[in-house]
């Protein structure tokens, strides 16, 4: 019946656990779902475990090679580049994961480097957005709205201008 109370979950223990083996097992369970940056995983573990147990678990995983911030940053940057994100948007997302500036710069340099033909991945992403989701606005003569939308996505002015100019040249 709708007015009956449903069984509640067992309440979280008021005191965090200090068991390093349990913390490591939880960290490994989290890593089976997806990759984490070390700072992100540490914060997640600190919810249930003491700071020392979480730090020990993260350090052990880094030492074992199961947690690598540089590898995580590069994979995340490449995924964001494939998702048509600007370099700035990717940098902000990586910074939110607790990565260092050096790791972020190295990952972005690798992901947003021009390919063998010399094409700029950021310009290609802006072109795809102009030709796709923003095509109707551009056809309606709202170049200003498209430029503003691309700027909000973090694309630099030179990229926005070039993508819009190329789209205008391609119109009949």
Short mmCIF file of C-alpha atoms in Angstrom, two decimals:
data_model
loop_
_atom_site.label_atom_id
_atom_site.label_comp_id
_atom_site.label_asym_id
_atom_site.label_seq_id
_atom_site.Cartn_x
_atom_site.Cartn_y
_atom_site.Cartn_z
CA UNK A 1 0.00 0.00 0.00
CA UNK A 2 1.28 3.48 -0.78
CA UNK A 3 1.10 4.79 2.79
CA UNK A 4 3.18 1.99 4.24
CA UNK A 5 6.80 2.70 5.03
CA UNK A 6 9.37 1.02 2.92
CA UNK A 7 12.34 -0.69 4.46
CA UNK A 8 15.14 1.81 4.93
CA UNK A 9 18.72 1.19 4.06
CA UNK A 10 21.08 0.51 6.86
CA UNK A 11 22.43 3.83 8.01
CA UNK A 12 26.04 4.67 7.20
CA UNK A 13 28.30 4.16 10.19
CA UNK A 14 28.89 7.41 12.01
CA UNK A 15 32.60 6.76 12.25
CA UNK A 16 34.70 6.08 9.15
CA UNK A 17 36.47 2.76 8.91
CA UNK A 18 40.22 2.62 9.39
CA UNK A 19 40.71 -0.82 7.86
CA UNK A 20 43.25 -0.45 5.01
CA UNK A 21 42.36 -3.81 3.45
CA UNK A 22 38.69 -2.89 3.28
CA UNK A 23 39.58 0.51 1.84
CA UNK A 24 41.80 -1.06 -0.82
CA UNK A 25 39.03 -3.50 -1.74
CA UNK A 26 36.57 -0.61 -2.10
CA UNK A 27 39.07 1.30 -4.25
CA UNK A 28 39.55 -1.71 -6.52
CA UNK A 29 35.79 -2.13 -6.77
CA UNK A 30 35.44 1.50 -7.81
CA UNK A 31 38.20 1.12 -10.41
CA UNK A 32 36.40 -1.80 -12.02
CA UNK A 33 33.58 0.57 -12.94
CA UNK A 34 35.67 3.34 -14.49
CA UNK A 35 39.02 5.10 -14.29
CA UNK A 36 39.65 7.74 -11.65
CA UNK A 37 42.29 10.34 -11.05
CA UNK A 38 44.10 9.72 -7.78
CA UNK A 39 42.69 12.86 -6.12
CA UNK A 40 39.17 11.97 -7.25
CA UNK A 41 39.47 8.42 -5.92
CA UNK A 42 40.93 9.69 -2.65
CA UNK A 43 37.96 12.03 -2.13
CA UNK A 44 35.53 9.22 -2.88
CA UNK A 45 37.22 6.90 -0.39
CA UNK A 46 37.31 9.57 2.33
CA UNK A 47 33.51 9.38 2.56
CA UNK A 48 33.65 5.89 4.12
CA UNK A 49 37.22 5.59 5.36
CA UNK A 50 39.69 7.56 7.43
CA UNK A 51 42.04 9.93 5.66
CA UNK A 52 45.02 7.70 6.45
CA UNK A 53 43.36 4.53 5.12
CA UNK A 54 42.28 6.33 1.93
CA UNK A 55 45.74 7.80 1.38
CA UNK A 56 47.36 4.41 1.97
CA UNK A 57 45.00 2.71 -0.50
CA UNK A 58 45.57 5.31 -3.21
CA UNK A 59 49.34 5.24 -2.71
CA UNK A 60 49.33 1.45 -2.98
CA UNK A 61 47.35 1.55 -6.21
CA UNK A 62 49.67 4.18 -7.68
CA UNK A 63 52.70 2.10 -6.69
CA UNK A 64 51.14 -1.02 -8.25
CA UNK A 65 50.50 0.89 -11.50
CA UNK A 66 46.74 0.52 -11.30
CA UNK A 67 46.24 4.26 -10.88
CA UNK A 68 48.13 6.63 -13.19
CA UNK A 69 47.11 10.27 -13.40
CA UNK A 70 49.03 10.96 -16.63
CA UNK A 71 47.38 8.01 -18.39
CA UNK A 72 43.97 9.04 -17.04
CA UNK A 73 44.45 12.66 -18.15
CA UNK A 74 45.45 11.65 -21.67
CA UNK A 75 42.52 9.24 -22.07
CA UNK A 76 40.06 11.82 -20.75
CA UNK A 77 41.49 14.55 -23.01
CA UNK A 78 41.21 12.31 -26.07
CA UNK A 79 37.62 11.45 -25.18
CA UNK A 80 36.76 15.12 -24.83
CA UNK A 81 38.43 15.91 -28.15
CA UNK A 82 36.34 13.18 -29.83
CA UNK A 83 33.22 14.65 -28.18
CA UNK A 84 33.90 17.97 -29.98
CA UNK A 85 34.90 19.82 -26.83
CA UNK A 86 37.19 22.82 -27.04
CA UNK A 87 40.64 22.69 -25.54
CA UNK A 88 39.53 25.14 -22.85
CA UNK A 89 36.49 23.04 -21.91
CA UNK A 90 38.70 19.95 -21.70
CA UNK A 91 41.22 21.78 -19.51
CA UNK A 92 38.49 22.89 -17.11
CA UNK A 93 37.07 19.38 -16.88
CA UNK A 94 40.51 17.90 -16.18
CA UNK A 95 41.27 20.55 -13.59
CA UNK A 96 38.05 19.56 -11.82
CA UNK A 97 39.40 16.01 -11.50
CA UNK A 98 42.30 17.20 -9.33
CA UNK A 99 45.06 16.81 -11.90
CA UNK A 100 48.18 18.98 -11.91
CA UNK A 101 48.77 21.66 -14.52
CA UNK A 102 51.69 19.68 -15.99
CA UNK A 103 49.55 16.57 -16.44
CA UNK A 104 46.75 18.61 -18.00
CA UNK A 105 49.08 20.43 -20.42
CA UNK A 106 50.77 17.20 -21.51
CA UNK A 107 47.44 15.46 -22.07
CA UNK A 108 45.95 18.37 -24.01
CA UNK A 109 49.07 18.73 -26.15
CA UNK A 110 48.79 15.06 -27.08
CA UNK A 111 45.04 15.09 -27.70
CA UNK A 112 44.75 18.42 -29.52
CA UNK A 113 47.93 18.19 -31.59
CA UNK A 114 47.42 18.61 -35.33
CA UNK A 115 47.13 15.28 -37.10
CA UNK A 116 49.40 14.06 -39.91
CA UNK A 117 47.52 16.19 -42.46
CA UNK A 118 48.04 19.29 -40.31
CA UNK A 119 44.35 19.68 -39.48
CA UNK A 120 43.51 21.44 -36.22
CA UNK A 121 41.23 19.19 -34.10
CA UNK A 122 39.65 22.20 -32.41
CA UNK A 123 38.78 23.76 -35.77
CA UNK A 124 37.38 20.43 -36.97
CA UNK A 125 35.15 20.27 -33.86
CA UNK A 126 33.88 23.82 -34.46
CA UNK A 127 33.20 23.00 -38.12
CA UNK A 128 31.23 19.92 -37.11
CA UNK A 129 29.14 21.93 -34.66
CA UNK A 130 28.48 24.64 -37.26
CA UNK A 131 27.50 22.04 -39.85
CA UNK A 132 25.39 20.07 -37.39
CA UNK A 133 23.45 21.46 -34.44
CA UNK A 134 23.96 25.13 -35.36
CA UNK A 135 23.23 24.80 -39.09
CA UNK A 136 19.60 25.99 -38.77
CA UNK A 137 20.56 29.12 -36.83
CA UNK A 138 23.24 29.94 -39.35
CA UNK A 139 20.80 29.43 -42.23
CA UNK A 140 18.39 31.83 -40.49
CA UNK A 141 21.11 34.48 -40.56
CA UNK A 142 21.89 34.30 -36.84
CA UNK A 143 25.66 34.18 -37.16
CA UNK A 144 25.93 36.13 -33.90
CA UNK A 145 24.06 33.44 -31.95
CA UNK A 146 26.23 30.68 -33.38
CA UNK A 147 29.40 32.64 -32.58
CA UNK A 148 28.18 33.21 -29.00
CA UNK A 149 27.32 29.52 -28.58
CA UNK A 150 30.77 28.47 -29.77
CA UNK A 151 32.39 31.02 -27.47
CA UNK A 152 30.45 29.64 -24.51
CA UNK A 153 31.80 26.22 -25.40
CA UNK A 154 35.32 27.63 -25.04
CA UNK A 155 36.44 27.87 -28.66
CA UNK A 156 38.96 30.65 -29.37
CA UNK A 157 37.89 33.60 -31.52
CA UNK A 158 40.16 32.66 -34.45
CA UNK A 159 38.57 29.19 -34.62
CA UNK A 160 35.03 30.57 -34.42
CA UNK A 161 35.69 33.13 -37.13
CA UNK A 162 37.33 30.58 -39.44
CA UNK A 163 34.56 27.98 -38.97
CA UNK A 164 31.83 30.56 -39.62
CA UNK A 165 33.63 32.01 -42.65
CA UNK A 166 34.06 28.54 -44.15
CA UNK A 167 30.38 27.77 -43.55
CA UNK A 168 29.37 31.06 -45.23
CA UNK A 169 31.54 30.27 -48.27
CA UNK A 170 29.94 26.84 -48.60
CA UNK A 171 26.38 28.22 -48.77
CA UNK A 172 24.78 28.44 -52.22
#
